[in-house]
Amino acid sequence: QALTMRFIEDIHRPRFPYKWKIKIPGCPNDCVAATARSDFAIIGNFRDAIKIDQNILKEYPEEKILKVVNKCPTSCMSYENEKLDIDMGNCTRCMYCINEFSKALRPGDDKGATILIGARARGRIGAFLGWTLIPFIKVEAPYTRLIEIIVGIQDWWDEIGNPKERVGEAIYRIGFGKFLFEVGKELGIDPVPQMITRPRANPFWFYWPGEVE
Ligand code: SF4
């Protein structure tokens, strides 16, 4: 509600090249499809470890536990001697195991959000999924940092965007690396390996000549 009130003028009288949608799913299950359908996605996430209740987990059939362990997309789960372990350094918070064992596994307590930028369902270039802009950010009232980032990116897009060009298309046109160089530096958003076009792809960021000795 606080964000809606902050941007209410832009909802009624947009000054931008085209639409700007913000979607806020509460967890990485993303049931509102923010990853695919919002220019700026604020996806509820956590950065500490998944909470495991080993006793409740034992109530699930071992066959099911092993199936989930084997299907973990990053193979970061192991199950030995009736004990489940998760290597959180390699967990992508895909929510698969938490959904399957909703009584035994819970998201961690250090909650915040992952910010994605640039999704749209269709367009001149085609459909985009959102790209990771900030892997984890604390989201607490009065949301000063979040608003600073949104306004900073909107100002940049307002300057360089062509008519009817969504922010993702503008970033695609000039390149994510240049976007980071121009906007990221100003907003204090550093390049990180999570900034990729799609899972298991190379990062967007390449160092500029002169930055590498
Ligand atoms: S959340 Fe996904 S990546 Fe993380 S342990 Fe569970 S299944 Fe594996």
mmCIF file of C-alpha atoms and ligand atoms in Angstrom:
data_model
loop_
_atom_site.group_PDB
_atom_site.id
_atom_site.type_symbol
_atom_site.label_atom_id
_atom_site.label_comp_id
_atom_site.label_asym_id
_atom_site.label_seq_id
_atom_site.Cartn_x
_atom_site.Cartn_y
_atom_site.Cartn_z
ATOM 1 C CA GLN A 1 0.000 0.000 0.000
ATOM 2 C CA ALA A 2 2.862 2.395 0.843
ATOM 3 C CA LEU A 3 4.394 1.833 -2.603
ATOM 4 C CA THR A 4 1.021 2.300 -4.315
ATOM 5 C CA MET A 5 0.521 5.620 -2.538
ATOM 6 C CA ARG A 6 4.066 6.714 -3.451
ATOM 7 C CA PHE A 7 3.529 6.014 -7.163
ATOM 8 C CA ILE A 8 -0.186 6.845 -7.421
ATOM 9 C CA GLU A 9 0.435 9.896 -9.623
ATOM 10 C CA ASP A 10 2.367 7.768 -12.099
ATOM 11 C CA ILE A 11 -0.455 5.230 -12.171
ATOM 12 C CA HIS A 12 -3.034 7.849 -13.140
ATOM 13 C CA ARG A 13 -0.881 10.170 -15.241
ATOM 14 C CA PRO A 14 2.123 8.185 -16.457
ATOM 15 C CA ARG A 15 4.952 10.299 -17.832
ATOM 16 C CA PHE A 16 6.963 7.367 -19.156
ATOM 17 C CA PRO A 17 7.502 5.901 -22.636
ATOM 18 C CA TYR A 18 5.144 3.024 -21.821
ATOM 19 C CA LYS A 19 3.757 0.863 -19.005
ATOM 20 C CA TRP A 20 5.658 0.096 -15.808
ATOM 21 C CA LYS A 21 4.252 -2.775 -13.768
ATOM 22 C CA ILE A 22 5.409 -3.624 -10.249
ATOM 23 C CA LYS A 23 4.421 -7.031 -8.872
ATOM 24 C CA ILE A 24 5.108 -8.247 -5.354
ATOM 25 C CA PRO A 25 4.743 -12.000 -4.725
ATOM 26 C CA GLY A 26 5.386 -12.937 -1.117
ATOM 27 C CA CYS A 27 7.663 -15.907 -1.830
ATOM 28 C CA PRO A 28 9.701 -17.416 -4.690
ATOM 29 C CA ASN A 29 6.739 -19.589 -5.729
ATOM 30 C CA ASP A 30 5.719 -16.373 -7.507
ATOM 31 C CA CYS A 31 2.036 -17.244 -7.914
ATOM 32 C CA VAL A 32 1.366 -13.802 -9.449
ATOM 33 C CA ALA A 33 3.895 -14.497 -12.239
ATOM 34 C CA ALA A 34 6.016 -11.445 -11.455
ATOM 35 C CA THR A 35 9.064 -13.119 -13.005
ATOM 36 C CA ALA A 36 7.325 -13.252 -16.382
ATOM 37 C CA ARG A 37 4.977 -10.305 -16.301
ATOM 38 C CA SER A 38 6.300 -7.316 -14.411
ATOM 39 C CA ASP A 39 8.815 -4.635 -15.285
ATOM 40 C CA PHE A 40 9.950 -4.515 -11.669
ATOM 41 C CA ALA A 41 9.419 -7.659 -9.578
ATOM 42 C CA ILE A 42 9.844 -7.597 -5.802
ATOM 43 C CA ILE A 43 9.861 -11.284 -4.902
ATOM 44 C CA GLY A 44 9.752 -12.208 -1.228
ATOM 45 C CA ASN A 45 12.793 -14.341 -0.392
ATOM 46 C CA PHE A 46 15.093 -15.363 2.464
ATOM 47 C CA ARG A 47 18.869 -15.580 2.678
ATOM 48 C CA ASP A 48 19.529 -17.772 5.688
ATOM 49 C CA ALA A 49 19.074 -21.533 5.840
ATOM 50 C CA ILE A 50 15.861 -23.451 5.197
ATOM 51 C CA LYS A 51 14.519 -24.566 8.580
ATOM 52 C CA ILE A 52 14.324 -28.346 8.806
ATOM 53 C CA ASP A 53 12.318 -30.253 11.412
ATOM 54 C CA GLN A 54 13.965 -33.674 11.152
ATOM 55 C CA ASN A 55 11.321 -35.319 13.367
ATOM 56 C CA ILE A 56 8.386 -34.217 11.224
ATOM 57 C CA LEU A 57 10.345 -35.118 8.100
ATOM 58 C CA LYS A 58 10.514 -38.720 9.311
ATOM 59 C CA GLU A 59 6.721 -38.889 8.981
ATOM 60 C CA TYR A 60 7.098 -38.674 5.189
ATOM 61 C CA PRO A 61 7.792 -41.930 3.291
ATOM 62 C CA GLU A 62 11.513 -42.372 2.667
ATOM 63 C CA GLU A 63 10.774 -43.042 -0.986
ATOM 64 C CA LYS A 64 9.304 -39.557 -1.322
ATOM 65 C CA ILE A 65 12.211 -37.937 0.531
ATOM 66 C CA LEU A 66 14.730 -39.583 -1.785
ATOM 67 C CA LYS A 67 12.699 -38.575 -4.826
ATOM 68 C CA VAL A 68 12.733 -34.914 -3.766
ATOM 69 C CA VAL A 69 16.447 -35.058 -2.895
ATOM 70 C CA ASN A 70 17.183 -36.447 -6.358
ATOM 71 C CA LYS A 71 15.043 -33.825 -8.067
ATOM 72 C CA CYS A 72 16.590 -30.796 -6.345
ATOM 73 C CA PRO A 73 17.671 -28.707 -9.363
ATOM 74 C CA THR A 74 21.098 -27.892 -7.936
ATOM 75 C CA SER A 75 21.680 -31.274 -6.215
ATOM 76 C CA CYS A 76 22.369 -29.498 -2.944
ATOM 77 C CA MET A 77 20.307 -31.880 -0.772
ATOM 78 C CA SER A 78 21.506 -35.092 0.832
ATOM 79 C CA TYR A 79 19.715 -37.642 3.001
ATOM 80 C CA GLU A 80 21.678 -40.076 5.129
ATOM 81 C CA ASN A 81 20.882 -41.913 8.366
ATOM 82 C CA GLU A 82 17.396 -40.381 8.366
ATOM 83 C CA LYS A 83 18.858 -36.869 8.358
ATOM 84 C CA LEU A 84 18.309 -34.287 5.656
ATOM 85 C CA ASP A 85 21.071 -31.794 4.896
ATOM 86 C CA ILE A 86 20.933 -28.823 2.552
ATOM 87 C CA ASP A 87 24.043 -27.084 1.264
ATOM 88 C CA MET A 88 22.560 -23.576 1.346
ATOM 89 C CA GLY A 89 25.466 -22.106 -0.611
ATOM 90 C CA ASN A 90 24.150 -23.951 -3.656
ATOM 91 C CA CYS A 91 20.408 -23.664 -2.952
ATOM 92 C CA THR A 92 18.599 -21.360 -5.383
ATOM 93 C CA ARG A 93 15.485 -21.033 -3.154
ATOM 94 C CA CYS A 94 13.373 -22.645 -5.883
ATOM 95 C CA MET A 95 10.857 -23.709 -3.183
ATOM 96 C CA TYR A 96 10.442 -27.230 -4.599
ATOM 97 C CA CYS A 97 11.438 -29.075 -1.415
ATOM 98 C CA ILE A 98 9.555 -26.630 0.831
ATOM 99 C CA ASN A 99 6.395 -27.151 -1.221
ATOM 100 C CA GLU A 100 6.787 -30.932 -1.075
ATOM 101 C CA PHE A 101 7.481 -31.028 2.686
ATOM 102 C CA SER A 102 5.462 -28.041 3.802
ATOM 103 C CA LYS A 103 5.221 -29.311 7.386
ATOM 104 C CA ALA A 104 8.887 -30.227 7.836
ATOM 105 C CA LEU A 105 10.668 -27.487 5.873
ATOM 106 C CA ARG A 106 10.156 -23.755 6.280
ATOM 107 C CA PRO A 107 11.811 -20.690 4.732
ATOM 108 C CA GLY A 108 14.500 -19.073 6.881
ATOM 109 C CA ASP A 109 13.897 -16.122 9.202
ATOM 110 C CA ASP A 110 16.143 -13.552 7.485
ATOM 111 C CA LYS A 111 13.495 -12.345 5.066
ATOM 112 C CA GLY A 112 13.689 -9.752 2.307
ATOM 113 C CA ALA A 113 13.249 -9.747 -1.453
ATOM 114 C CA THR A 114 14.899 -10.499 -4.761
ATOM 115 C CA ILE A 115 14.514 -7.742 -7.348
ATOM 116 C CA LEU A 116 14.078 -8.601 -11.016
ATOM 117 C CA ILE A 117 13.904 -6.085 -13.833
ATOM 118 C CA GLY A 118 12.530 -6.061 -17.347
ATOM 119 C CA ALA A 119 9.960 -8.846 -17.811
ATOM 120 C CA ARG A 120 7.136 -8.539 -20.280
ATOM 121 C CA ALA A 121 4.748 -11.077 -21.768
ATOM 122 C CA ARG A 122 5.134 -10.138 -25.423
ATOM 123 C CA GLY A 123 6.365 -7.301 -27.535
ATOM 124 C CA ARG A 124 8.308 -6.291 -30.585
ATOM 125 C CA ILE A 125 11.341 -8.320 -29.556
ATOM 126 C CA GLY A 126 9.434 -11.131 -27.837
ATOM 127 C CA ALA A 127 8.704 -12.236 -24.288
ATOM 128 C CA PHE A 128 11.284 -11.594 -21.566
ATOM 129 C CA LEU A 129 11.664 -13.126 -18.141
ATOM 130 C CA GLY A 130 12.896 -10.683 -15.520
ATOM 131 C CA TRP A 131 16.645 -10.470 -14.966
ATOM 132 C CA THR A 132 18.071 -10.483 -11.462
ATOM 133 C CA LEU A 133 18.975 -6.954 -10.468
ATOM 134 C CA ILE A 134 19.458 -7.462 -6.725
ATOM 135 C CA PRO A 135 19.677 -11.031 -5.383
ATOM 136 C CA PHE A 136 18.645 -9.985 -1.879
ATOM 137 C CA ILE A 137 17.527 -6.741 -0.294
ATOM 138 C CA LYS A 138 15.873 -6.050 3.037
ATOM 139 C CA VAL A 139 12.399 -4.605 2.465
ATOM 140 C CA GLU A 140 11.223 -2.616 5.425
ATOM 141 C CA ALA A 141 9.055 0.465 5.844
ATOM 142 C CA PRO A 142 9.453 3.249 4.799
ATOM 143 C CA TYR A 143 11.038 1.470 1.758
ATOM 144 C CA THR A 144 13.430 4.355 1.092
ATOM 145 C CA ARG A 145 16.062 2.265 -0.709
ATOM 146 C CA LEU A 146 13.471 0.467 -2.836
ATOM 147 C CA ILE A 147 11.857 3.747 -3.899
ATOM 148 C CA GLU A 148 15.283 5.239 -4.669
ATOM 149 C CA ILE A 149 16.032 2.306 -7.002
ATOM 150 C CA ILE A 150 12.631 2.410 -8.731
ATOM 151 C CA VAL A 151 12.751 6.178 -9.280
ATOM 152 C CA GLY A 152 16.389 6.041 -10.446
ATOM 153 C CA ILE A 153 15.636 3.409 -13.084
ATOM 154 C CA GLN A 154 12.434 5.150 -14.166
ATOM 155 C CA ASP A 155 14.316 8.438 -14.653
ATOM 156 C CA TRP A 156 16.922 6.707 -16.815
ATOM 157 C CA TRP A 157 14.243 4.915 -18.860
ATOM 158 C CA ASP A 158 12.247 8.137 -19.204
ATOM 159 C CA GLU A 159 15.334 9.745 -20.767
ATOM 160 C CA ILE A 160 16.443 7.012 -23.155
ATOM 161 C CA GLY A 161 13.267 4.969 -23.794
ATOM 162 C CA ASN A 162 11.639 5.047 -27.220
ATOM 163 C CA PRO A 163 7.841 5.465 -27.473
ATOM 164 C CA LYS A 164 6.061 2.261 -26.383
ATOM 165 C CA GLU A 165 9.341 0.695 -25.280
ATOM 166 C CA ARG A 166 9.168 -1.125 -21.939
ATOM 167 C CA VAL A 167 12.144 -0.848 -19.620
ATOM 168 C CA GLY A 168 13.246 -4.432 -20.385
ATOM 169 C CA GLU A 169 13.343 -3.653 -24.096
ATOM 170 C CA ALA A 170 15.342 -0.491 -23.443
ATOM 171 C CA ILE A 171 17.862 -2.484 -21.379
ATOM 172 C CA TYR A 172 17.984 -5.151 -24.095
ATOM 173 C CA ARG A 173 18.626 -2.483 -26.747
ATOM 174 C CA ILE A 174 21.520 -0.811 -24.982
ATOM 175 C CA GLY A 175 22.821 -3.924 -23.178
ATOM 176 C CA PHE A 176 22.601 -4.945 -19.531
ATOM 177 C CA GLY A 177 26.294 -4.204 -18.996
ATOM 178 C CA LYS A 178 25.874 -0.607 -20.152
ATOM 179 C CA PHE A 179 22.691 -0.277 -18.094
ATOM 180 C CA LEU A 180 24.644 -1.385 -15.037
ATOM 181 C CA PHE A 181 27.448 0.979 -15.909
ATOM 182 C CA GLU A 182 25.115 3.956 -16.291
ATOM 183 C CA VAL A 183 22.364 3.285 -13.762
ATOM 184 C CA GLY A 184 23.825 0.663 -11.451
ATOM 185 C CA LYS A 185 26.822 2.796 -10.536
ATOM 186 C CA GLU A 186 24.616 5.770 -9.733
ATOM 187 C CA LEU A 187 22.264 3.666 -7.615
ATOM 188 C CA GLY A 188 25.007 1.638 -5.930
ATOM 189 C CA ILE A 189 24.014 -1.644 -7.601
ATOM 190 C CA ASP A 190 27.158 -3.676 -8.147
ATOM 191 C CA PRO A 191 27.518 -6.378 -10.813
ATOM 192 C CA VAL A 192 27.086 -9.863 -9.323
ATOM 193 C CA PRO A 193 27.205 -13.363 -10.848
ATOM 194 C CA GLN A 194 23.429 -13.764 -10.454
ATOM 195 C CA MET A 195 22.902 -11.199 -13.253
ATOM 196 C CA ILE A 196 22.336 -13.639 -16.091
ATOM 197 C CA THR A 197 19.960 -13.985 -19.043
ATOM 198 C CA ARG A 198 18.712 -17.362 -17.848
ATOM 199 C CA PRO A 199 19.741 -20.098 -15.373
ATOM 200 C CA ARG A 200 23.216 -21.507 -15.892
ATOM 201 C CA ALA A 201 24.173 -18.806 -18.414
ATOM 202 C CA ASN A 202 27.186 -16.504 -18.276
ATOM 203 C CA PRO A 203 26.802 -13.275 -16.283
ATOM 204 C CA PHE A 204 25.870 -10.126 -18.171
ATOM 205 C CA TRP A 205 28.752 -8.180 -16.758
ATOM 206 C CA PHE A 206 32.100 -7.895 -18.481
ATOM 207 C CA TYR A 207 34.777 -5.649 -17.093
ATOM 208 C CA TRP A 208 35.639 -2.584 -19.115
ATOM 209 C CA PRO A 209 39.084 -2.205 -20.641
ATOM 210 C CA GLY A 210 41.264 -0.548 -18.028
ATOM 211 C CA GLU A 211 39.413 -2.121 -15.090
ATOM 212 C CA VAL A 212 41.405 -5.346 -15.428
ATOM 213 C CA GLU A 213 45.124 -5.074 -14.754
HETATM 214 S S1 SF4 B 1 14.775 -24.862 -2.413
HETATM 215 FE FE1 SF4 B 1 15.186 -25.870 -4.402
HETATM 216 S S2 SF4 B 1 17.411 -25.650 -4.709
HETATM 217 FE FE2 SF4 B 1 16.993 -25.271 -2.518
HETATM 218 S S3 SF4 B 1 17.256 -27.267 -1.520
HETATM 219 FE FE3 SF4 B 1 15.067 -27.068 -2.005
HETATM 220 S S4 SF4 B 1 14.851 -28.075 -4.012
HETATM 221 FE FE4 SF4 B 1 17.045 -27.665 -3.733
#
